[in-house]
Amino acid sequence: MSQDISESEVSPSDKNITEVDLANAHEIFLSGAVPKPRERKHPILPIDGERNVLVTSALPYVNNVPHLGNIIGCVLSADVFARYCRLRNYNVLYVCGTDEYGTATETKALEEGVTPQQICDKYHKLHADIYSWFNIDFDQFGRTTTSQQTQIAQDIFWRLYNGGFILADTVEQLLCEKCDRY
């Protein structure tokens, strides 16, 4: 099971940088010596007694080519944090993937005259290639349409439903009669 570290367990020395810390960091920087991150062995699983960190970022939709906002606003900051944690020798798992469900995917498929699955395949590859070009270092870059992800999501849903945490309700939505879509 993963180790949770509360704020009270973090010592003040973990929060404050001393003059000695700065001098040591400066010396290491000038020497060119860089700490070696932990070697990753897949699958990456929680390790008892260690600091286990799960890093993820917003899942980009597959309805377009990723832009700098996707990279800078989502995956880059998570990648930097994952690299920092690895340099601290934490046990880190960085996961992300493309969100392949929703109206945006269906609309793009209609626009391009192809199926939603073809849109998902095309843009997932584009996203993966672009993030690779930027050297974004995911441990897992998946898709929301895989059978494993679907099984996990449905399992979570049914646990919530059977536990009484899902509320059935009716809402009114606007309908575009010309498009026959909500």
Coordinates of C-alpha atoms in Angstrom, one line a residue:
M1 CA 0.0 0.0 0.0
S2 CA 1.3 3.5 -0.6
Q3 CA 2.7 5.5 2.2
D4 CA 0.8 8.7 3.0
I5 CA 2.8 11.5 4.6
S6 CA 0.9 14.0 6.6
E7 CA 2.0 17.6 6.9
S8 CA 2.8 17.0 10.6
E9 CA 5.3 14.2 9.6
V10 CA 7.4 16.6 7.5
S11 CA 10.2 18.1 9.6
P12 CA 10.9 21.8 9.5
S13 CA 14.3 21.0 8.0
D14 CA 12.5 19.6 4.9
K15 CA 10.8 22.9 4.4
N16 CA 13.6 25.4 5.0
I17 CA 16.7 25.8 2.8
T18 CA 19.8 26.7 4.8
E19 CA 22.9 28.6 3.7
V20 CA 24.7 25.3 3.8
D21 CA 22.1 23.7 1.5
L22 CA 22.5 26.6 -0.9
A23 CA 26.3 26.3 -0.8
N24 CA 26.2 22.6 -1.4
A25 CA 23.7 22.9 -4.3
H26 CA 25.9 25.6 -5.8
E27 CA 29.0 23.4 -5.6
I28 CA 27.2 20.4 -7.1
F29 CA 25.8 22.6 -9.9
L30 CA 29.2 24.0 -10.8
S31 CA 30.9 20.5 -10.7
G32 CA 28.3 19.2 -13.2
A33 CA 27.5 16.3 -10.8
V34 CA 23.8 15.4 -11.0
P35 CA 22.2 12.9 -8.7
K36 CA 21.2 9.7 -10.4
P37 CA 17.5 9.0 -10.3
R38 CA 16.2 5.6 -9.2
E39 CA 16.2 3.0 -11.9
R40 CA 12.7 2.3 -13.0
K41 CA 11.5 -1.3 -13.3
H42 CA 8.0 -1.9 -14.7
P43 CA 5.5 -2.4 -13.4
I44 CA 5.9 0.4 -10.9
L45 CA 4.0 -0.6 -7.8
P46 CA 3.8 0.9 -4.3
I47 CA 6.6 -0.1 -2.0
D48 CA 5.9 -0.3 1.7
G49 CA 8.0 2.0 3.8
E50 CA 8.9 4.3 0.9
R51 CA 7.5 7.5 -0.4
N52 CA 5.2 6.5 -3.2
V53 CA 4.1 9.2 -5.6
L54 CA 1.5 9.0 -8.3
V55 CA 1.7 11.8 -10.8
T56 CA -0.9 12.4 -13.5
S57 CA -2.1 15.4 -15.5
A58 CA -5.2 16.4 -17.3
L59 CA -6.0 14.1 -20.1
P60 CA -6.0 15.9 -23.4
Y61 CA -8.9 15.3 -25.8
V62 CA -8.1 13.7 -29.1
N63 CA -10.0 16.2 -31.3
N64 CA -7.0 18.2 -32.4
V65 CA -3.2 18.5 -32.6
P66 CA -1.7 19.2 -29.1
H67 CA -0.7 22.8 -28.7
L68 CA 1.7 24.6 -26.3
G69 CA -1.2 25.0 -23.8
N70 CA -1.5 21.2 -23.6
I71 CA 2.2 20.8 -23.1
I72 CA 3.0 23.7 -20.8
G73 CA -0.3 23.7 -18.9
C74 CA -0.6 20.0 -18.4
V75 CA 2.0 17.5 -19.2
L76 CA 5.2 19.5 -18.8
S77 CA 4.6 20.6 -15.2
A78 CA 3.7 17.1 -14.2
D79 CA 6.8 15.8 -16.0
V80 CA 9.0 18.3 -14.2
F81 CA 7.5 17.2 -10.8
A82 CA 7.9 13.5 -11.6
R83 CA 11.6 14.1 -12.5
Y84 CA 12.1 16.0 -9.3
C85 CA 10.6 13.2 -7.3
R86 CA 12.7 10.6 -9.1
L87 CA 15.8 12.7 -8.3
R88 CA 14.7 12.6 -4.7
N89 CA 14.6 8.7 -5.1
Y90 CA 10.9 8.5 -4.5
N91 CA 9.0 5.6 -6.0
V92 CA 7.2 7.5 -8.8
L93 CA 4.6 6.5 -11.4
Y94 CA 3.7 9.2 -14.0
V95 CA 0.6 8.3 -16.0
C96 CA -1.4 10.2 -18.6
G97 CA -3.2 9.5 -21.8
T98 CA -5.7 10.8 -24.2
D99 CA -9.4 11.3 -23.4
E100 CA -11.2 9.7 -26.2
Y101 CA -14.8 10.1 -25.1
G102 CA -17.1 13.1 -25.5
T103 CA -18.8 15.4 -27.9
A104 CA -15.6 17.0 -29.1
T105 CA -14.4 13.6 -30.5
E106 CA -17.7 12.9 -32.2
T107 CA -17.9 16.4 -33.6
K108 CA -14.3 16.1 -35.0
A109 CA -15.1 12.7 -36.6
L110 CA -18.2 14.2 -38.3
E111 CA -16.1 17.1 -39.5
E112 CA -13.5 14.8 -41.0
G113 CA -16.0 12.3 -42.3
V114 CA -14.5 9.4 -40.3
T115 CA -15.5 7.3 -37.3
P116 CA -14.8 8.4 -33.8
Q117 CA -12.4 5.4 -33.4
Q118 CA -10.4 6.6 -36.5
I119 CA -10.2 10.1 -34.9
C120 CA -9.0 8.6 -31.6
D121 CA -6.3 6.5 -33.4
K122 CA -5.1 9.4 -35.5
Y123 CA -4.9 12.0 -32.7
H124 CA -3.6 9.6 -30.0
K125 CA -0.6 8.9 -32.2
L126 CA -0.1 12.6 -32.8
H127 CA -0.2 13.4 -29.1
A128 CA 2.2 10.5 -28.3
D129 CA 4.6 11.6 -31.0
I130 CA 4.6 15.2 -30.0
Y131 CA 5.0 14.5 -26.3
S132 CA 7.9 12.2 -27.2
W133 CA 9.5 14.9 -29.3
F134 CA 9.3 17.2 -26.2
N135 CA 10.9 14.3 -24.2
I136 CA 7.9 14.1 -21.8
D137 CA 8.8 11.0 -19.7
F138 CA 5.5 9.2 -19.0
D139 CA 5.7 5.8 -17.4
Q140 CA 2.4 5.0 -19.0
F141 CA 0.7 7.0 -21.8
G142 CA -2.6 5.3 -22.3
R143 CA -6.1 5.8 -23.8
T144 CA -9.5 6.0 -22.1
T145 CA -10.9 3.5 -24.7
T146 CA -8.9 0.5 -23.8
S147 CA -10.7 -2.5 -22.4
Q148 CA -8.6 -2.4 -19.2
Q149 CA -9.4 1.3 -18.5
T150 CA -13.1 0.6 -19.3
Q151 CA -13.1 -2.3 -16.8
I152 CA -11.5 -0.2 -14.1
A153 CA -13.9 2.7 -14.7
Q154 CA -16.9 0.5 -14.6
D155 CA -15.7 -1.3 -11.5
I156 CA -15.3 2.1 -9.7
F157 CA -18.8 3.2 -11.0
W158 CA -20.5 0.0 -9.8
R159 CA -18.8 0.2 -6.4
L160 CA -20.1 3.7 -6.0
Y161 CA -23.6 2.8 -7.3
N162 CA -23.9 -0.3 -5.1
G163 CA -22.7 1.8 -2.1
G164 CA -25.5 4.3 -2.7
F165 CA -23.3 7.1 -3.8
I166 CA -24.8 7.7 -7.2
L167 CA -27.9 9.8 -7.5
A168 CA -30.4 9.4 -10.3
D169 CA -31.9 12.7 -11.4
T170 CA -33.3 14.5 -14.5
V171 CA -31.9 17.7 -16.0
E172 CA -33.1 19.9 -18.8
Q173 CA -30.7 20.5 -21.6
L174 CA -30.9 22.6 -24.8
L175 CA -31.4 20.7 -28.0
C176 CA -30.2 22.0 -31.4
E177 CA -33.1 20.8 -33.5
K178 CA -31.1 21.5 -36.7
C179 CA -28.2 19.2 -35.6
D180 CA -30.4 17.0 -33.4
R181 CA -27.8 17.1 -30.7
Y182 CA -27.7 18.4 -27.1

